[in-house]
Amino acid sequence: VITLGDIWRDDVDYGGTYGTAVVNVSKQGSAFNHGDIVLNLYEEDIYQYNTGIYVDTTATAEAYAENYGNILVASHDSIGIRNDSAHGASARNFGNIYVTGKYSHGMAATTLNANLFNGLSGTSGIYTPNIYVKGFGSEGIYLKNGQAYNYGTIHLLNSSTTAFLLDGPNSKVLVNGEIVYDTGLDNIVFYMMTNEAGASVYSASKLGVKVLIVERAGIIGGNLTMGHV
């Protein structure tokens, strides 16, 4: 287990554990997690901006990071797996990501060519990738002009949670997995569009997925394009 953070103590300087990544991939590097990564919450009103696995801006197309274990995002405004590469690097989840912190993300991509995979095509019988979203105002996957491919399952476990937040004109999602939620919860959103235009959602599964997208889409001044591949 790798744990970032501890119970808050007045005699400890926590300056180095804000905006910190447990694992960092750069240039042509790669990383594999088969254990547990924990991003601890210090106090309820502290937002820590931490990351479990980070693919940084220098990562090339050959770089990648893969999670086969468990990542717990208990801190607020933090991310389980983040990809900032503009050169086509990939970040992949084959394990479990638990998001309990507020305004946090299971996975996030922030640039045009950054790729996120919750599972891979043809691996459904081998791995069972899951993202569990419980924190208030949190998402399973956040995209700022990146691409996300969902072959696993995103579980919305609390009110005011979102499966995908598409925050940019070139954000794209390929949906071939599942979104699971309790019908008794309030303010559940599958695909949230922000004020940017042009975000797209493509389904490789049944046509009925489009109906679910429309029923559970929150669109704020943006355009949602839906299609099949």
CSV table of C-alpha atoms in Angstrom, one decimal:
chain,number,residue,atom,x,y,z
A,1,VAL,CA,0.0,0.0,0.0
A,2,ILE,CA,1.2,3.5,-0.9
A,3,THR,CA,-0.6,6.2,1.1
A,4,LEU,CA,-0.4,9.9,0.4
A,5,GLY,CA,-1.2,11.9,3.4
A,6,ASP,CA,-2.0,11.2,7.1
A,7,ILE,CA,-4.4,12.2,9.8
A,8,TRP,CA,-4.0,16.0,10.3
A,9,ARG,CA,-1.5,17.0,12.9
A,10,ASP,CA,-0.7,20.6,13.9
A,11,ASP,CA,3.0,19.8,14.2
A,12,VAL,CA,3.4,18.5,10.7
A,13,ASP,CA,4.2,20.5,7.5
A,14,TYR,CA,1.9,19.2,4.8
A,15,GLY,CA,3.1,21.6,2.1
A,16,GLY,CA,4.6,18.7,0.1
A,17,THR,CA,1.4,16.7,-0.1
A,18,TYR,CA,-0.8,19.2,-2.0
A,19,GLY,CA,-0.7,18.8,-5.7
A,20,THR,CA,1.3,15.6,-5.4
A,21,ALA,CA,1.3,12.4,-7.4
A,22,VAL,CA,2.1,9.0,-6.0
A,23,VAL,CA,3.3,7.7,-9.4
A,24,ASN,CA,4.6,9.9,-12.2
A,25,VAL,CA,5.1,8.8,-15.8
A,26,SER,CA,7.2,11.1,-18.1
A,27,LYS,CA,8.8,11.0,-21.5
A,28,GLN,CA,8.8,7.3,-22.8
A,29,GLY,CA,8.2,5.8,-19.4
A,30,SER,CA,5.6,3.3,-18.1
A,31,ALA,CA,4.1,2.4,-14.8
A,32,PHE,CA,2.1,-0.5,-13.4
A,33,ASN,CA,0.2,-0.6,-10.2
A,34,HIS,CA,-0.8,-4.0,-8.8
A,35,GLY,CA,-1.2,-2.9,-5.2
A,36,ASP,CA,-3.2,-0.2,-3.4
A,37,ILE,CA,-2.8,3.6,-3.7
A,38,VAL,CA,-4.6,5.7,-1.1
A,39,LEU,CA,-5.1,9.5,-1.3
A,40,ASN,CA,-6.0,10.3,2.3
A,41,LEU,CA,-8.4,13.1,3.4
A,42,TYR,CA,-6.9,15.3,6.1
A,43,GLU,CA,-9.8,17.4,7.1
A,44,GLU,CA,-13.3,17.9,5.6
A,45,ASP,CA,-12.6,21.5,4.5
A,46,ILE,CA,-9.2,20.9,3.0
A,47,TYR,CA,-8.9,20.4,-0.8
A,48,GLN,CA,-5.6,18.7,-1.7
A,49,TYR,CA,-5.4,18.4,-5.5
A,50,ASN,CA,-3.5,15.1,-5.4
A,51,THR,CA,-3.2,12.3,-8.0
A,52,GLY,CA,-2.7,8.6,-7.7
A,53,ILE,CA,-1.0,7.9,-11.1
A,54,TYR,CA,0.0,10.9,-13.2
A,55,VAL,CA,1.1,10.9,-16.9
A,56,ASP,CA,2.7,14.3,-17.3
A,57,THR,CA,3.0,16.7,-20.2
A,58,THR,CA,6.3,15.3,-21.4
A,59,ALA,CA,5.0,11.8,-21.9
A,60,THR,CA,5.3,10.7,-25.6
A,61,ALA,CA,3.0,8.4,-27.6
A,62,GLU,CA,5.0,5.4,-26.3
A,63,ALA,CA,4.3,6.2,-22.6
A,64,TYR,CA,1.5,4.6,-20.7
A,65,ALA,CA,0.3,3.9,-17.1
A,66,GLU,CA,-1.9,0.9,-16.0
A,67,ASN,CA,-3.7,0.2,-12.8
A,68,TYR,CA,-4.5,-3.4,-11.9
A,69,GLY,CA,-5.0,-2.8,-8.2
A,70,ASN,CA,-7.0,-0.4,-6.2
A,71,ILE,CA,-6.9,3.4,-6.0
A,72,LEU,CA,-8.8,5.2,-3.3
A,73,VAL,CA,-9.5,8.9,-3.8
A,74,ALA,CA,-10.6,10.0,-0.4
A,75,SER,CA,-9.1,13.5,-0.6
A,76,HIS,CA,-11.1,16.4,-2.1
A,77,ASP,CA,-10.5,17.8,-5.6
A,78,SER,CA,-8.2,14.9,-6.4
A,79,ILE,CA,-7.8,12.4,-9.2
A,80,GLY,CA,-7.2,8.6,-9.3
A,81,ILE,CA,-5.5,8.6,-12.7
A,82,ARG,CA,-4.6,11.7,-14.7
A,83,ASN,CA,-3.2,12.1,-18.2
A,84,ASP,CA,-1.8,15.5,-19.3
A,85,SER,CA,0.1,14.2,-22.4
A,86,ALA,CA,-0.6,16.0,-25.7
A,87,HIS,CA,1.4,13.4,-27.6
A,88,GLY,CA,-1.0,10.4,-27.4
A,89,ALA,CA,0.1,8.7,-24.2
A,90,SER,CA,-2.4,6.4,-22.6
A,91,ALA,CA,-3.7,5.8,-19.1
A,92,ARG,CA,-5.6,2.6,-18.4
A,93,ASN,CA,-7.6,1.2,-15.6
A,94,PHE,CA,-8.0,-2.6,-15.3
A,95,GLY,CA,-8.7,-2.6,-11.5
A,96,ASN,CA,-10.8,-0.5,-9.2
A,97,ILE,CA,-11.0,3.2,-8.5
A,98,TYR,CA,-13.0,4.4,-5.5
A,99,VAL,CA,-13.9,8.1,-5.4
A,100,THR,CA,-15.2,9.2,-2.0
A,101,GLY,CA,-13.7,12.8,-1.9
A,102,LYS,CA,-15.7,15.8,-3.0
A,103,TYR,CA,-15.3,17.3,-6.5
A,104,SER,CA,-12.9,14.6,-7.4
A,105,HIS,CA,-12.4,12.4,-10.5
A,106,GLY,CA,-11.7,8.7,-11.0
A,107,MET,CA,-9.8,9.4,-14.2
A,108,ALA,CA,-9.0,12.7,-16.0
A,109,ALA,CA,-7.6,13.8,-19.3
A,110,THR,CA,-6.7,17.5,-19.9
A,111,THR,CA,-5.3,17.8,-23.4
A,112,LEU,CA,-6.5,17.0,-27.0
A,113,ASN,CA,-4.5,13.8,-27.5
A,114,ALA,CA,-4.6,12.4,-24.0
A,115,ASN,CA,-6.3,8.9,-23.9
A,116,LEU,CA,-8.1,7.3,-21.0
A,117,PHE,CA,-9.2,3.6,-21.0
A,118,ASN,CA,-11.5,2.1,-18.4
A,119,GLY,CA,-10.7,-1.4,-19.6
A,120,LEU,CA,-9.8,-2.4,-23.2
A,121,SER,CA,-11.7,-4.1,-26.0
A,122,GLY,CA,-11.5,-7.9,-25.9
A,123,THR,CA,-10.4,-8.0,-22.2
A,124,SER,CA,-13.9,-8.2,-20.5
A,125,GLY,CA,-13.4,-11.9,-19.6
A,126,ILE,CA,-9.9,-11.2,-18.1
A,127,TYR,CA,-10.3,-7.9,-16.2
A,128,THR,CA,-13.3,-6.2,-14.5
A,129,PRO,CA,-12.5,-2.5,-14.4
A,130,ASN,CA,-14.7,-0.4,-12.1
A,131,ILE,CA,-14.9,3.2,-11.1
A,132,TYR,CA,-17.1,3.8,-8.0
A,133,VAL,CA,-18.2,7.4,-7.5
A,134,LYS,CA,-19.6,8.4,-4.1
A,135,GLY,CA,-18.1,11.8,-3.4
A,136,PHE,CA,-20.4,14.8,-3.7
A,137,GLY,CA,-20.0,16.6,-7.0
A,138,SER,CA,-17.5,14.0,-8.3
A,139,GLU,CA,-17.2,12.2,-11.6
A,140,GLY,CA,-16.1,8.9,-12.9
A,141,ILE,CA,-14.2,10.4,-15.9
A,142,TYR,CA,-13.4,14.0,-16.6
A,143,LEU,CA,-12.3,15.2,-20.1
A,144,LYS,CA,-10.8,18.5,-21.1
A,145,ASN,CA,-10.5,17.9,-24.8
A,146,GLY,CA,-9.3,14.3,-24.3
A,147,GLN,CA,-10.7,10.9,-25.4
A,148,ALA,CA,-12.1,8.3,-23.0
A,149,TYR,CA,-13.0,4.6,-23.8
A,150,ASN,CA,-15.3,2.9,-21.3
A,151,TYR,CA,-15.2,-0.9,-21.5
A,152,GLY,CA,-15.8,-1.4,-17.8
A,153,THR,CA,-18.4,-0.2,-15.3
A,154,ILE,CA,-19.0,3.2,-13.7
A,155,HIS,CA,-21.0,3.0,-10.5
A,156,LEU,CA,-22.8,6.1,-9.3
A,157,LEU,CA,-23.3,5.5,-5.6
A,158,ASN,CA,-24.6,8.9,-4.3
A,159,SER,CA,-26.7,11.8,-5.3
A,160,SER,CA,-25.0,14.7,-7.2
A,161,THR,CA,-22.6,12.4,-9.0
A,162,THR,CA,-21.7,12.2,-12.7
A,163,ALA,CA,-20.3,9.4,-14.9
A,164,PHE,CA,-18.6,11.6,-17.5
A,165,LEU,CA,-17.9,15.3,-17.4
A,166,LEU,CA,-17.0,16.6,-20.9
A,167,ASP,CA,-15.4,20.0,-20.5
A,168,GLY,CA,-14.1,21.0,-23.9
A,169,PRO,CA,-15.0,21.2,-27.6
A,170,ASN,CA,-13.0,18.1,-28.5
A,171,SER,CA,-13.9,15.8,-25.7
A,172,LYS,CA,-15.0,12.4,-27.0
A,173,VAL,CA,-16.3,9.3,-25.2
A,174,LEU,CA,-16.7,5.8,-26.7
A,175,VAL,CA,-19.2,3.8,-24.6
A,176,ASN,CA,-19.1,0.1,-24.7
A,177,GLY,CA,-19.4,-0.6,-20.9
A,178,GLU,CA,-22.0,0.1,-18.3
A,179,ILE,CA,-23.2,2.9,-16.0
A,180,VAL,CA,-24.9,1.5,-12.9
A,181,TYR,CA,-26.8,3.7,-10.5
A,182,ASP,CA,-29.6,3.6,-7.9
A,183,THR,CA,-32.9,4.9,-9.3
A,184,GLY,CA,-33.7,6.4,-5.9
A,185,LEU,CA,-30.8,8.9,-6.0
A,186,ASP,CA,-31.2,12.5,-7.0
A,187,ASN,CA,-29.2,14.6,-9.6
A,188,ILE,CA,-27.6,11.6,-11.2
A,189,VAL,CA,-26.0,12.5,-14.6
A,190,PHE,CA,-24.5,10.2,-17.2
A,191,TYR,CA,-22.9,12.8,-19.5
A,192,MET,CA,-22.5,16.4,-18.4
A,193,MET,CA,-21.7,19.0,-21.0
A,194,THR,CA,-20.2,22.3,-20.0
A,195,ASN,CA,-20.3,25.6,-21.9
A,196,GLU,CA,-17.9,24.4,-24.5
A,197,ALA,CA,-19.5,23.2,-27.8
A,198,GLY,CA,-18.8,20.0,-29.8
A,199,ALA,CA,-18.4,17.2,-27.2
A,200,SER,CA,-19.3,13.8,-28.7
A,201,VAL,CA,-20.5,10.5,-27.3
A,202,TYR,CA,-20.3,7.3,-29.4
A,203,SER,CA,-21.8,4.0,-28.6
A,204,ALA,CA,-20.5,0.6,-29.8
A,205,SER,CA,-23.3,-1.2,-28.2
A,206,LYS,CA,-27.1,-1.3,-28.5
A,207,LEU,CA,-29.2,1.6,-29.9
A,208,GLY,CA,-31.0,1.9,-26.5
A,209,VAL,CA,-27.9,3.4,-25.0
A,210,LYS,CA,-28.8,6.6,-26.9
A,211,VAL,CA,-32.0,6.8,-25.0
A,212,LEU,CA,-30.2,6.6,-21.7
A,213,ILE,CA,-27.8,9.3,-22.8
A,214,VAL,CA,-30.7,11.7,-23.6
A,215,GLU,CA,-32.5,10.9,-20.3
A,216,ARG,CA,-29.5,11.4,-18.1
A,217,ALA,CA,-27.6,14.2,-20.0
A,218,GLY,CA,-27.0,17.6,-18.4
A,219,ILE,CA,-26.2,20.1,-21.1
A,220,ILE,CA,-25.2,23.6,-20.2
A,221,GLY,CA,-24.8,25.6,-23.3
A,222,GLY,CA,-22.9,22.9,-25.2
A,223,ASN,CA,-23.7,20.6,-28.1
A,224,LEU,CA,-24.0,16.8,-27.6
A,225,THR,CA,-23.3,14.8,-30.7
A,226,MET,CA,-24.2,11.1,-30.5
A,227,GLY,CA,-23.4,8.3,-32.9
A,228,HIS,CA,-22.3,4.7,-33.4
A,229,VAL,CA,-19.0,3.2,-34.4
